[in-house]
Short mmCIF file of C-alpha atoms in Angstrom, two decimals:
data_model
loop_
_atom_site.label_atom_id
_atom_site.label_comp_id
_atom_site.label_asym_id
_atom_site.label_seq_id
_atom_site.Cartn_x
_atom_site.Cartn_y
_atom_site.Cartn_z
CA MET A 1 56.86 57.21 4.37
CA LEU A 2 55.81 58.20 0.83
CA CYS A 3 57.07 61.71 0.64
CA ARG A 4 61.21 61.18 1.23
CA PRO A 5 62.87 63.75 3.00
CA ASN A 6 65.14 66.24 0.98
CA ARG A 7 68.74 65.45 1.48
CA GLU A 8 70.55 67.89 3.78
CA GLY A 9 72.16 70.87 1.82
CA ASP A 10 70.29 70.26 -1.27
CA SER A 11 68.22 73.59 -1.57
CA SER A 12 67.38 73.38 -4.97
CA ASP A 13 65.00 70.35 -4.24
CA HIS A 14 62.79 72.60 -2.13
CA PRO A 15 59.71 74.10 -4.36
CA PRO A 16 59.05 77.55 -3.84
CA PRO A 17 56.76 78.62 -0.71
CA ILE A 18 52.90 77.40 -1.34
CA ASP A 19 50.69 80.52 -1.50
CA ARG A 20 47.12 78.93 -0.99
CA HIS A 21 45.53 81.95 -2.51
CA LYS A 22 46.85 81.81 -6.09
CA SER A 23 46.47 79.41 -8.80
CA TYR A 24 49.82 77.66 -9.89
CA ASN A 25 48.56 77.39 -13.53
CA SER A 26 49.08 81.00 -14.18
CA ASP A 27 53.04 80.74 -13.39
CA TYR A 28 53.43 78.64 -16.58
CA ILE A 29 50.76 79.59 -19.18
CA LEU A 30 51.38 82.79 -21.32
CA PRO A 31 49.71 85.65 -19.83
CA SER A 32 46.23 86.81 -21.11
CA PRO A 33 45.70 84.02 -23.73
CA THR A 34 42.92 84.89 -26.26
CA ALA A 35 40.36 82.18 -26.90
CA SER A 36 42.19 80.54 -29.78
CA THR A 37 45.36 80.44 -27.90
CA LEU A 38 43.43 78.32 -25.22
CA ALA A 39 41.92 76.35 -27.83
CA ARG A 40 45.19 75.64 -29.03
CA VAL A 41 46.79 74.91 -25.85
CA HIS A 42 43.95 72.72 -24.98
CA ASN A 43 44.47 70.39 -28.43
CA ASN A 44 48.04 70.31 -27.84
CA LEU A 45 47.66 68.62 -24.62
CA GLU A 46 44.87 66.56 -25.73
CA GLU A 47 47.35 65.02 -28.65
CA MET A 48 49.83 64.34 -26.02
CA ALA A 49 47.61 62.36 -23.89
CA VAL A 50 48.31 58.65 -23.07
CA ILE A 51 45.22 56.79 -22.17
CA ALA A 52 45.71 53.38 -20.59
CA SER A 53 42.98 50.71 -19.12
CA ALA A 54 43.65 47.96 -16.57
CA PRO A 55 41.16 45.32 -15.71
CA GLY A 56 39.47 44.04 -12.53
CA LYS A 57 39.72 40.45 -11.40
CA VAL A 58 37.86 37.50 -9.84
CA LEU A 59 40.07 34.70 -7.97
CA ILE A 60 38.02 31.80 -8.44
CA THR A 61 40.53 29.25 -6.90
CA GLY A 62 43.21 29.79 -4.80
CA GLY A 63 42.03 31.86 -1.68
CA TYR A 64 44.87 31.90 1.06
CA LEU A 65 46.83 29.12 -0.55
CA ILE A 66 47.90 31.76 -3.39
CA LEU A 67 49.85 33.71 -0.85
CA GLU A 68 52.48 30.67 -0.54
CA ARG A 69 54.48 29.12 -3.12
CA PRO A 70 54.24 26.94 -5.05
CA ASN A 71 50.14 26.94 -4.71
CA ALA A 72 48.45 28.40 -7.90
CA GLY A 73 45.32 30.17 -8.35
CA LEU A 74 42.92 30.78 -11.23
CA VAL A 75 42.28 34.44 -11.84
CA LEU A 76 39.90 35.88 -14.21
CA SER A 77 40.21 39.44 -15.71
CA THR A 78 37.09 41.16 -16.48
CA ASN A 79 35.44 43.88 -18.68
CA ALA A 80 35.39 46.09 -15.65
CA GLN A 81 38.47 48.37 -16.13
CA PHE A 82 40.40 51.51 -14.28
CA HIS A 83 41.40 53.84 -16.88
CA ALA A 84 44.31 56.61 -16.46
CA ILE A 85 44.77 59.53 -18.55
CA VAL A 86 48.18 61.16 -18.51
CA LYS A 87 48.73 64.29 -20.41
CA PRO A 88 51.11 67.38 -19.70
CA LEU A 89 49.68 69.87 -17.40
CA TYR A 90 51.17 72.92 -19.27
CA ASP A 91 51.62 73.74 -22.83
CA GLU A 92 54.06 76.48 -22.35
CA LEU A 93 57.33 76.77 -20.04
CA ARG A 94 58.83 79.36 -18.35
CA PRO A 95 62.11 80.50 -20.04
CA ASP A 96 64.01 79.58 -16.40
CA SER A 97 62.31 76.23 -16.24
CA TRP A 98 65.57 74.43 -17.07
CA ALA A 99 66.86 75.28 -13.67
CA TRP A 100 64.05 73.58 -12.06
CA SER A 101 64.50 70.54 -9.91
CA TRP A 102 60.79 69.85 -9.28
CA THR A 103 57.39 69.88 -11.10
CA ASP A 104 53.69 69.84 -10.82
CA LEU A 105 51.27 67.02 -10.46
CA LYS A 106 47.74 67.25 -10.64
CA LEU A 107 45.64 64.26 -9.75
CA THR A 108 41.98 64.29 -10.54
CA SER A 109 39.25 61.73 -9.75
CA PRO A 110 36.17 62.81 -11.32
CA GLN A 111 33.84 60.37 -9.56
CA MET A 112 35.01 61.29 -6.08
CA GLY A 113 34.88 65.01 -6.95
CA ARG A 114 38.55 65.20 -5.76
CA GLU A 115 41.48 67.52 -7.69
CA THR A 116 45.07 67.17 -5.85
CA MET A 117 47.92 69.13 -6.49
CA TYR A 118 51.56 68.14 -5.84
CA LYS A 119 55.15 69.46 -6.15
CA MET A 120 57.33 66.47 -7.27
CA SER A 121 61.27 66.41 -6.99
CA LEU A 122 62.88 65.29 -10.14
CA LYS A 123 66.13 64.28 -8.05
CA HIS A 124 64.31 62.18 -5.47
CA PHE A 125 60.94 61.77 -6.97
CA ALA A 126 59.60 62.91 -3.24
CA LEU A 127 56.11 64.27 -3.50
CA GLN A 128 54.61 67.28 -1.39
CA CYS A 129 51.20 67.41 -1.42
CA THR A 130 49.94 71.21 -2.05
CA SER A 131 46.54 70.89 -1.67
CA SER A 132 44.11 69.80 1.26
CA GLU A 133 42.35 66.76 -0.49
CA THR A 134 42.21 63.43 0.60
CA ARG A 135 45.44 61.45 -0.77
CA ASN A 136 45.85 58.56 -2.87
CA PRO A 137 49.18 56.48 -1.90
CA PHE A 138 48.39 54.09 -4.87
CA VAL A 139 48.49 56.50 -7.29
CA GLU A 140 51.47 58.63 -5.79
CA TYR A 141 53.58 55.41 -5.45
CA ALA A 142 52.63 54.51 -9.04
CA VAL A 143 54.04 58.04 -10.09
CA GLN A 144 57.12 58.01 -8.17
CA TYR A 145 58.21 54.52 -9.12
CA ALA A 146 57.14 54.79 -13.06
CA VAL A 147 58.89 58.26 -13.04
CA ALA A 148 62.13 56.54 -11.17
CA ALA A 149 61.80 53.53 -13.82
CA ALA A 150 62.29 56.21 -16.79
CA TYR A 151 65.48 57.54 -15.25
CA ALA A 152 67.10 54.40 -14.33
CA THR A 153 66.58 53.13 -17.63
CA PHE A 154 67.41 56.03 -19.76
CA ASP A 155 70.69 57.22 -21.24
CA ASN A 156 71.85 60.87 -20.79
CA ASN A 157 70.44 62.08 -23.69
CA LYS A 158 67.13 60.39 -23.14
CA LYS A 159 67.03 61.75 -19.81
CA ASP A 160 67.27 65.38 -20.99
CA LEU A 161 64.35 64.93 -23.01
CA LEU A 162 62.71 63.38 -19.98
CA GLN A 163 63.35 66.27 -17.83
CA LYS A 164 61.73 68.63 -20.56
CA LEU A 165 58.75 66.50 -20.70
CA LEU A 166 58.43 66.39 -16.95
CA LEU A 167 58.81 70.26 -16.54
CA GLN A 168 55.54 70.27 -18.63
CA GLY A 169 53.90 68.92 -15.27
CA ILE A 170 52.08 65.96 -14.98
CA ASP A 171 48.11 65.85 -15.08
CA ILE A 172 46.65 62.53 -14.37
CA THR A 173 42.80 61.77 -14.69
CA ILE A 174 41.60 58.03 -13.12
CA LEU A 175 38.37 56.71 -13.99
CA GLY A 176 36.85 53.46 -12.77
CA ASP A 177 34.19 51.53 -14.46
CA ASN A 178 30.52 51.26 -12.24
CA ASP A 179 31.06 47.61 -11.60
CA PHE A 180 34.15 48.30 -9.17
CA TYR A 181 31.46 50.25 -7.12
CA SER A 182 28.58 49.69 -5.16
CA TYR A 183 25.35 51.50 -6.49
CA ARG A 184 22.63 49.68 -4.77
CA ASN A 185 21.91 52.76 -2.79
CA GLU A 186 21.75 54.81 -5.92
CA ILE A 187 19.37 52.52 -7.79
CA GLU A 188 17.08 51.94 -4.59
CA ALA A 189 17.00 55.72 -4.13
CA ARG A 190 15.63 56.14 -7.74
CA GLY A 191 13.00 53.62 -7.12
CA LEU A 192 14.42 51.09 -9.20
CA PRO A 193 14.49 47.40 -9.09
CA LEU A 194 17.59 45.63 -8.11
CA THR A 195 18.64 44.42 -11.85
CA PRO A 196 21.02 44.52 -14.58
CA GLU A 197 19.05 46.94 -16.46
CA SER A 198 18.93 49.31 -13.45
CA LEU A 199 22.62 49.23 -13.15
CA ALA A 200 22.91 49.85 -16.90
CA SER A 201 20.74 53.14 -16.60
CA LEU A 202 23.32 54.51 -14.97
CA PRO A 203 25.80 57.07 -16.66
CA PRO A 204 29.32 55.65 -16.98
CA PHE A 205 31.54 56.54 -14.21
CA THR A 206 28.61 57.67 -11.98
CA SER A 207 29.94 59.74 -8.84
CA ILE A 208 30.77 57.31 -5.94
CA THR A 209 28.90 57.39 -2.76
CA PHE A 210 30.66 56.76 0.68
CA ASN A 211 30.02 55.18 3.75
CA THR A 212 30.33 57.47 6.38
CA GLU A 213 28.72 55.52 9.46
CA GLU A 214 29.21 52.37 11.26
CA SER A 215 26.49 50.13 12.01
CA ASN A 216 26.06 51.55 15.66
CA GLY A 217 25.71 55.34 14.52
CA GLN A 218 29.57 55.95 15.11
CA ILE A 219 31.09 58.24 12.80
CA SER A 220 33.99 56.82 10.88
CA LYS A 221 36.55 57.51 8.26
CA PRO A 222 34.60 57.69 5.14
CA GLU A 223 35.02 54.64 2.84
CA VAL A 224 33.84 54.03 -0.51
CA ALA A 225 31.44 51.07 -1.12
CA LYS A 226 33.25 48.43 -3.29
CA THR A 227 32.34 45.10 -4.94
CA GLY A 228 35.70 43.44 -4.57
CA LEU A 229 36.93 43.37 -8.16
CA GLY A 230 40.50 44.68 -7.03
CA SER A 231 40.08 48.35 -7.69
CA SER A 232 43.45 49.37 -6.11
CA ALA A 233 45.47 46.97 -8.51
CA ALA A 234 43.84 48.04 -11.47
CA MET A 235 44.01 51.47 -10.81
CA THR A 236 47.64 51.24 -9.95
CA THR A 237 48.51 49.18 -13.15
CA ALA A 238 46.63 51.72 -15.21
CA VAL A 239 48.37 54.76 -13.89
CA VAL A 240 51.99 52.72 -14.21
CA ALA A 241 51.02 51.89 -18.05
CA ALA A 242 49.59 55.01 -18.86
CA LEU A 243 52.86 57.03 -17.40
CA LEU A 244 55.37 54.26 -18.70
CA ASN A 245 53.80 54.81 -22.42
CA TYR A 246 53.64 58.45 -21.97
CA LEU A 247 57.55 58.77 -20.89
CA GLY A 248 58.53 56.31 -23.60
CA VAL A 249 59.80 53.45 -21.32
CA VAL A 250 57.35 51.13 -22.98
CA ASP A 251 55.30 51.07 -26.26
CA LEU A 252 52.08 49.30 -25.65
CA SER A 253 50.30 50.11 -28.83
CA SER A 254 51.78 47.10 -30.31
CA TYR A 255 49.79 44.06 -28.95
CA SER A 256 51.86 41.00 -30.30
CA GLY A 257 55.42 39.85 -30.28
CA ALA A 258 58.38 39.36 -28.08
CA GLN A 259 58.92 43.28 -27.65
CA HIS A 260 55.29 43.53 -26.26
CA GLN A 261 55.88 40.80 -23.81
CA GLU A 262 59.08 42.51 -22.43
CA ASN A 263 56.81 45.93 -22.28
CA LEU A 264 54.21 43.98 -20.03
CA ASP A 265 56.93 42.59 -17.91
CA VAL A 266 58.10 46.10 -17.03
CA VAL A 267 54.63 47.40 -16.47
CA HIS A 268 53.88 44.49 -14.14
CA ILE A 269 57.15 44.68 -12.29
CA ILE A 270 56.68 48.46 -11.47
CA ALA A 271 52.94 48.05 -10.80
CA GLN A 272 53.60 45.06 -8.45
CA THR A 273 56.12 47.19 -6.55
CA ALA A 274 54.20 50.37 -6.17
CA HIS A 275 51.09 48.32 -5.05
CA CYS A 276 53.21 46.63 -2.51
CA MET A 277 54.76 49.88 -1.22
CA ALA A 278 51.19 51.78 -0.81
CA GLN A 279 49.68 48.72 0.98
CA GLY A 280 52.85 48.46 3.05
CA LYS A 281 53.03 44.71 2.62
CA VAL A 282 54.10 42.26 0.23
CA GLY A 283 50.96 40.45 -1.13
CA SER A 284 50.22 37.44 -3.47
CA GLY A 285 50.08 39.98 -6.33
CA PHE A 286 47.63 37.99 -8.36
CA ASP A 287 45.39 40.92 -8.83
CA VAL A 288 48.36 43.33 -10.44
CA SER A 289 49.34 40.13 -12.40
CA SER A 290 45.84 39.82 -13.85
CA ALA A 291 45.69 43.57 -14.45
CA VAL A 292 48.80 43.43 -16.52
CA TYR A 293 48.36 40.08 -18.10
CA GLY A 294 44.72 39.13 -18.20
CA SER A 295 43.18 35.60 -17.29
CA HIS A 296 45.67 32.93 -16.06
CA ARG A 297 46.77 30.70 -13.59
CA TYR A 298 49.05 32.35 -11.20
CA VAL A 299 51.64 31.21 -8.75
CA ARG A 300 53.18 34.07 -6.78
CA PHE A 301 56.77 35.55 -7.03
CA SER A 302 59.21 35.12 -3.96
CA PRO A 303 58.42 38.15 -1.49
CA GLN A 304 62.19 38.86 -1.20
CA VAL A 305 62.29 40.40 -4.81
CA ILE A 306 60.18 43.27 -3.14
CA SER A 307 60.73 42.98 0.33
CA SER A 308 64.64 43.97 -0.30
CA ALA A 309 63.13 46.94 -2.22
CA GLN A 310 61.57 48.10 0.74
CA ASN A 311 64.57 47.74 3.08
CA ALA A 312 66.78 49.43 0.32
CA ILE A 313 64.73 52.44 0.10
CA ARG A 314 66.15 53.93 3.37
CA VAL A 315 69.54 53.86 2.23
CA MET A 316 69.56 54.05 -1.56
CA PRO A 317 68.17 56.64 -3.81
CA LEU A 318 64.82 55.42 -5.52
CA GLU A 319 66.34 55.27 -8.88
CA GLU A 320 68.95 52.85 -8.08
CA VAL A 321 66.09 50.97 -5.77
CA VAL A 322 63.82 50.62 -9.26
CA ALA A 323 66.78 49.91 -11.11
CA ASP A 324 67.53 46.67 -8.95
CA VAL A 325 63.84 45.81 -8.90
CA LEU A 326 63.90 45.54 -12.53
CA LYS A 327 66.70 43.46 -12.54
CA GLY A 328 65.59 41.21 -9.79
CA LYS A 329 64.68 37.79 -10.15
CA TRP A 330 61.03 37.72 -10.53
CA ASP A 331 60.10 33.94 -10.25
CA HIS A 332 56.25 34.21 -10.60
CA GLU A 333 54.71 31.58 -12.70
CA ARG A 334 51.84 32.69 -15.39
CA THR A 335 50.11 29.90 -17.42
CA LYS A 336 47.28 30.51 -20.24
CA PHE A 337 43.76 30.16 -18.78
CA SER A 338 40.30 31.43 -19.54
CA LEU A 339 36.97 30.02 -18.98
CA PRO A 340 35.89 26.75 -21.68
CA PRO A 341 33.63 28.20 -24.20
CA LEU A 342 30.14 29.16 -23.96
CA MET A 343 30.75 29.59 -20.27
CA ASN A 344 30.40 33.10 -18.37
CA LEU A 345 31.27 34.51 -15.24
CA LEU A 346 28.46 36.27 -13.43
CA LEU A 347 28.79 38.21 -10.01
CA GLY A 348 26.18 39.05 -7.69
CA GLU A 349 26.15 41.86 -4.95
CA PRO A 350 24.40 40.85 -1.87
CA GLY A 351 24.37 43.99 -0.41
CA THR A 352 26.09 42.85 3.12
CA GLY A 353 29.02 45.37 2.65
CA GLY A 354 32.52 44.46 1.72
CA SER A 355 35.27 42.41 3.76
CA SER A 356 38.79 43.29 5.01
CA THR A 357 41.03 40.74 3.13
CA PRO A 358 44.15 41.78 5.21
CA SER A 359 42.54 41.02 8.62
CA MET A 360 41.00 37.65 7.12
CA VAL A 361 44.44 36.49 6.15
CA GLY A 362 45.87 37.69 9.47
CA ALA A 363 43.35 35.21 11.23
CA VAL A 364 43.93 32.22 9.16
CA LYS A 365 47.72 32.44 9.61
CA ASN A 366 47.04 32.64 13.68
CA TRP A 367 44.67 29.65 13.23
CA GLN A 368 47.76 27.88 11.16
CA LYS A 369 50.08 28.50 13.89
CA SER A 370 47.68 27.39 16.90
CA ASP A 371 46.31 24.15 14.96
CA PRO A 372 49.15 23.00 12.29
CA GLN A 373 48.00 19.55 11.69
CA LYS A 374 44.50 20.49 11.08
CA SER A 375 45.42 23.40 9.17
CA LEU A 376 47.71 21.09 7.00
CA ASP A 377 45.15 18.94 6.48
CA THR A 378 42.57 21.56 5.25
CA TRP A 379 45.35 23.27 3.00
CA LYS A 380 46.17 20.01 1.33
CA GLY A 381 42.31 19.18 0.66
CA LEU A 382 41.73 22.75 -0.56
CA SER A 383 44.76 22.59 -3.11
CA GLU A 384 43.59 18.83 -4.05
CA ALA A 385 40.13 20.43 -4.89
CA ASN A 386 41.49 23.41 -6.81
CA THR A 387 43.61 21.37 -8.75
CA LYS A 388 40.74 19.20 -9.41
CA LEU A 389 38.56 21.82 -10.95
CA GLU A 390 41.50 23.18 -12.95
CA ALA A 391 41.67 19.98 -14.62
CA GLN A 392 37.89 19.73 -15.25
CA PHE A 393 38.11 23.03 -16.88
CA LYS A 394 40.95 22.00 -18.92
CA LEU A 395 39.21 18.92 -20.21
CA LEU A 396 36.07 20.67 -21.12
CA SER A 397 38.27 23.18 -23.12
CA ASN A 398 39.82 20.10 -24.95
CA LEU A 399 36.60 18.59 -25.59
CA ALA A 400 35.09 21.49 -26.71
CA GLU A 401 37.91 22.10 -29.49
CA GLU A 402 37.86 18.49 -30.38
CA TYR A 403 34.07 18.11 -30.54
CA TRP A 404 32.73 21.42 -31.17
CA GLU A 405 29.28 20.56 -32.37
CA ILE A 406 28.42 17.95 -29.90
CA TYR A 407 30.10 20.53 -27.00
CA ARG A 408 27.66 23.26 -28.11
CA SER A 409 24.71 21.19 -28.08
CA VAL A 410 25.28 19.70 -24.76
CA ILE A 411 26.22 22.85 -22.92
CA TYR A 412 23.13 24.40 -24.76
CA SER A 413 20.68 21.74 -23.64
CA CYS A 414 22.27 21.89 -19.82
CA SER A 415 21.87 25.58 -19.54
CA MET A 416 18.01 24.97 -19.47
CA TYR A 417 17.77 22.79 -16.79
CA GLN A 418 18.96 22.30 -13.05
CA SER A 419 22.18 20.00 -12.63
CA GLU A 420 20.15 17.17 -11.49
CA LYS A 421 18.74 16.84 -15.22
CA TRP A 422 21.72 17.04 -17.08
CA THR A 423 22.73 13.66 -17.23
CA GLU A 424 19.26 13.18 -19.43
CA GLN A 425 20.77 15.53 -22.03
CA ALA A 426 23.66 13.27 -23.00
CA SER A 427 22.80 10.03 -24.90
CA GLU A 428 26.34 9.37 -26.88
CA THR A 429 29.53 8.61 -25.29
CA ILE A 430 31.17 12.14 -26.21
CA SER A 431 27.96 14.03 -24.57
CA GLN A 432 28.43 11.72 -21.56
CA GLU A 433 32.22 12.89 -20.80
CA ILE A 434 31.21 16.37 -21.55
CA VAL A 435 28.43 16.01 -18.70
CA LYS A 436 30.72 13.88 -16.40
CA ALA A 437 33.41 16.69 -16.86
CA LEU A 438 30.69 19.33 -15.88
CA PHE A 439 29.77 17.22 -12.64
CA GLY A 440 33.58 17.14 -11.99
CA ALA A 441 33.99 20.96 -12.00
CA ARG A 442 30.70 21.45 -9.97
CA ASP A 443 31.85 18.44 -7.39
CA ALA A 444 35.27 20.25 -7.01
CA MET A 445 33.73 23.46 -6.12
CA LEU A 446 31.38 22.03 -3.76
CA ASN A 447 34.76 20.50 -1.94
CA ILE A 448 36.49 24.19 -2.36
CA ARG A 449 33.50 25.59 -0.84
CA SER A 450 33.45 22.80 2.04
CA HIS A 451 37.01 23.35 3.07
CA MET A 452 36.83 27.38 2.91
CA LYS A 453 33.86 27.37 5.23
CA PHE A 454 35.70 25.14 7.75
CA MET A 455 38.73 27.17 7.44
CA GLY A 456 36.62 30.23 8.23
CA MET A 457 34.73 28.72 11.06
CA ALA A 458 38.18 27.15 12.76
CA ALA A 459 40.01 31.06 12.32
CA GLY A 460 36.98 32.79 13.66
CA ILE A 461 36.27 34.67 10.36
CA PRO A 462 33.49 34.46 7.91
CA ILE A 463 34.97 33.43 4.70
CA GLU A 464 31.74 31.62 3.49
CA PRO A 465 29.09 33.19 6.02
CA ASP A 466 25.99 31.59 6.41
CA SER A 467 24.32 34.11 4.19
CA GLN A 468 26.70 33.50 1.41
CA THR A 469 26.20 29.85 1.95
CA GLU A 470 22.39 29.94 1.88
CA LEU A 471 23.01 32.51 -1.43
CA LEU A 472 25.38 30.28 -3.00
CA ASP A 473 23.14 27.20 -2.40
CA VAL A 474 20.20 28.86 -3.97
CA THR A 475 22.53 29.78 -7.14
CA MET A 476 23.95 26.43 -7.88
CA ASN A 477 20.09 25.03 -7.98
CA THR A 478 19.56 27.62 -10.61
CA CYS A 479 18.99 26.47 -14.31
CA GLY A 480 22.23 26.52 -16.07
CA VAL A 481 24.55 27.37 -13.46
CA LEU A 482 27.68 25.27 -13.16
CA LEU A 483 29.27 26.25 -9.92
CA ALA A 484 29.31 29.36 -7.41
CA GLY A 485 31.46 30.57 -4.77
CA VAL A 486 33.14 33.57 -2.64
CA PRO A 487 35.95 34.79 -4.51
CA GLY A 488 39.52 35.38 -3.31
CA ALA A 489 39.75 35.31 0.68
CA GLY A 490 35.64 35.25 0.72
CA GLY A 491 33.41 37.21 3.08
CA PHE A 492 30.83 39.53 2.16
CA ASP A 493 31.99 40.77 -1.34
CA ALA A 494 30.07 39.92 -4.56
CA VAL A 495 29.91 36.21 -5.23
CA PHE A 496 30.52 34.58 -8.58
CA ALA A 497 28.97 31.92 -10.82
CA ILE A 498 30.04 30.34 -13.76
CA THR A 499 27.13 29.77 -15.94
CA LEU A 500 26.30 27.72 -19.19
CA GLY A 501 25.08 28.98 -22.87
CA ASP A 502 22.31 31.83 -22.18
CA SER A 503 21.48 31.11 -18.47
CA GLY A 504 22.62 34.23 -16.97
CA ASN A 505 19.61 36.00 -17.46
CA SER A 506 17.83 33.34 -15.65
CA LEU A 507 20.30 33.96 -12.64
CA ALA A 508 20.03 37.48 -12.60
CA LYS A 509 16.29 37.06 -11.91
CA THR A 510 16.87 34.28 -9.22
CA TRP A 511 19.06 36.72 -7.58
CA SER A 512 17.14 39.63 -7.88
CA SER A 513 14.25 38.16 -6.16
CA HIS A 514 16.75 37.40 -3.09
CA ASN A 515 17.82 41.02 -3.26
CA VAL A 516 21.26 40.37 -5.17
CA LEU A 517 21.92 42.53 -7.72
CA ALA A 518 23.49 40.80 -10.44
CA LEU A 519 26.74 43.19 -11.89
CA LEU A 520 27.15 43.76 -15.57
CA VAL A 521 30.62 42.18 -15.35
CA ARG A 522 31.99 39.33 -17.42
CA GLU A 523 35.22 37.58 -18.22
CA ASP A 524 37.48 39.36 -20.88
CA PRO A 525 40.74 37.62 -20.52
CA ARG A 526 42.51 40.56 -22.28
CA GLY A 527 44.99 42.77 -19.95
CA VAL A 528 46.41 46.10 -19.54
CA SER A 529 46.30 48.12 -22.99
CA VAL A 530 46.50 51.85 -24.23
CA GLU A 531 43.23 53.17 -25.52
CA ASN A 532 42.57 55.61 -28.70
CA SER A 533 40.36 58.06 -27.06
CA ASP A 534 38.98 59.23 -23.72
CA PRO A 535 36.30 56.83 -22.29
CA ARG A 536 34.22 59.89 -21.11
CA THR A 537 33.73 61.15 -25.04
CA ASN A 538 32.90 57.53 -26.08
CA GLN A 539 29.12 57.30 -25.88
CA ILE A 540 29.41 54.48 -24.00
CA THR A 541 26.50 51.96 -24.74
CA SER A 542 28.34 48.69 -23.72
CA GLY A 543 26.56 48.52 -20.42
CA ILE A 544 23.11 48.84 -21.73
CA SER A 545 24.18 45.87 -24.67
CA SER A 546 25.52 43.71 -22.13
CA VAL A 547 22.28 43.60 -20.04
CA LYS A 548 22.01 40.28 -21.75
CA ILE A 549 24.73 38.94 -19.29
CA ALA A 550 24.57 35.54 -20.47
#
């Protein structure tokens, strides 16, 4: 359970009874404040705010294999980000606050129109929801584990300061960039075409619509329509990073050096643990890893490093569990990777709804048990194809570095033609080598798709459903498209394409003609970071300027 029960006899841990008819803010802010006092309070709170952002992801190789060590996956981080704003809830404290063993937490999600209030134990970090709003377990665990990490790492003097800071309450606002969510219905309702320009015309952080009915008309639990960029991992990471920075556990304001790397490692461990706890299972963790570190080649950690924490939470205080997790043997592998120069990531939303990754993973595991030899052969072929694609990308990056002018000329020439015409664009030895590497990458992706589709058919799940196959074939036959596929576990989420040069706009038009919405997402190899200002106060024009999505 998320909210651990208070220990018997520890009456100080119980918050006062909740009166749902009064405002709890009035208990702590000075009575009858003047307008100038309110302005001062607001400014002080804003000055203490910490804002962190963490990117969404696209797993281009390693689907299913990445669940088992030592298989690797290539994960790209994106410019679609989750933002977390953390600041004190109250500017003034009551004189008797030193005796409290609990504090207040407010969680606000403007896009969903939600505001949830909690009481939080400062001894066991249990959360008691004091409002009737829908709860967010990812944020709740992020808060609990980040605060526990502060207590686990600070000495007594710092713990006193930490206690005072926490007694001011915690105000957390979370915001997700539009690309995490589907706005097809919104665009169509406005009578706009399914184009990146239409998507860019929506205000930043547009209110999120919910899927409230199943296809058979039965009312179901409301679900957010997503595009598959890993919103829960990005959100968890942003909240953990903002809180750890706010509480003084890490300092992410510096972006280089060994100390920054150590800070990122702490964020990674806490975010990874909180995310697994919220999911109720230990996943591969590539989505959290890319949210922290950015684009890279990833090999998962041994599950025991977190599963031991899941078991220990039943018998040990959370502070001790987190201390052990921070000292645990985190054996994940992370190698630098990003797309070769002049290549661009593009995502297209087909509008067929998302997919449940956990249920698909379960079906593949059942198939592995029922047909071990065939599944092993498929696994091996898929692994070889993944390795080949990675090698071709590396070769192209090396060729770009060594022969930049020739590389640039070949890429831009090929960007104007379908792949069958690429060989004609190479007359010299080096340019021929570049084109050969392009075809090597393309062939590797076709092999990956073939193995993934077979695996889906054998396991009885839509890893590359026929509708996606048709879309991907059209995509790969478009001028300037190097390769295309279903990311991660596959299914009906947005498809991805890697395009050459300035061919992205051409693909966006092709997709639009097939009722597919090209998203504004592109690769951004950076990971988590702290920001200087509230993203809502920036007059964000990046969406409009990035309509040129090549």
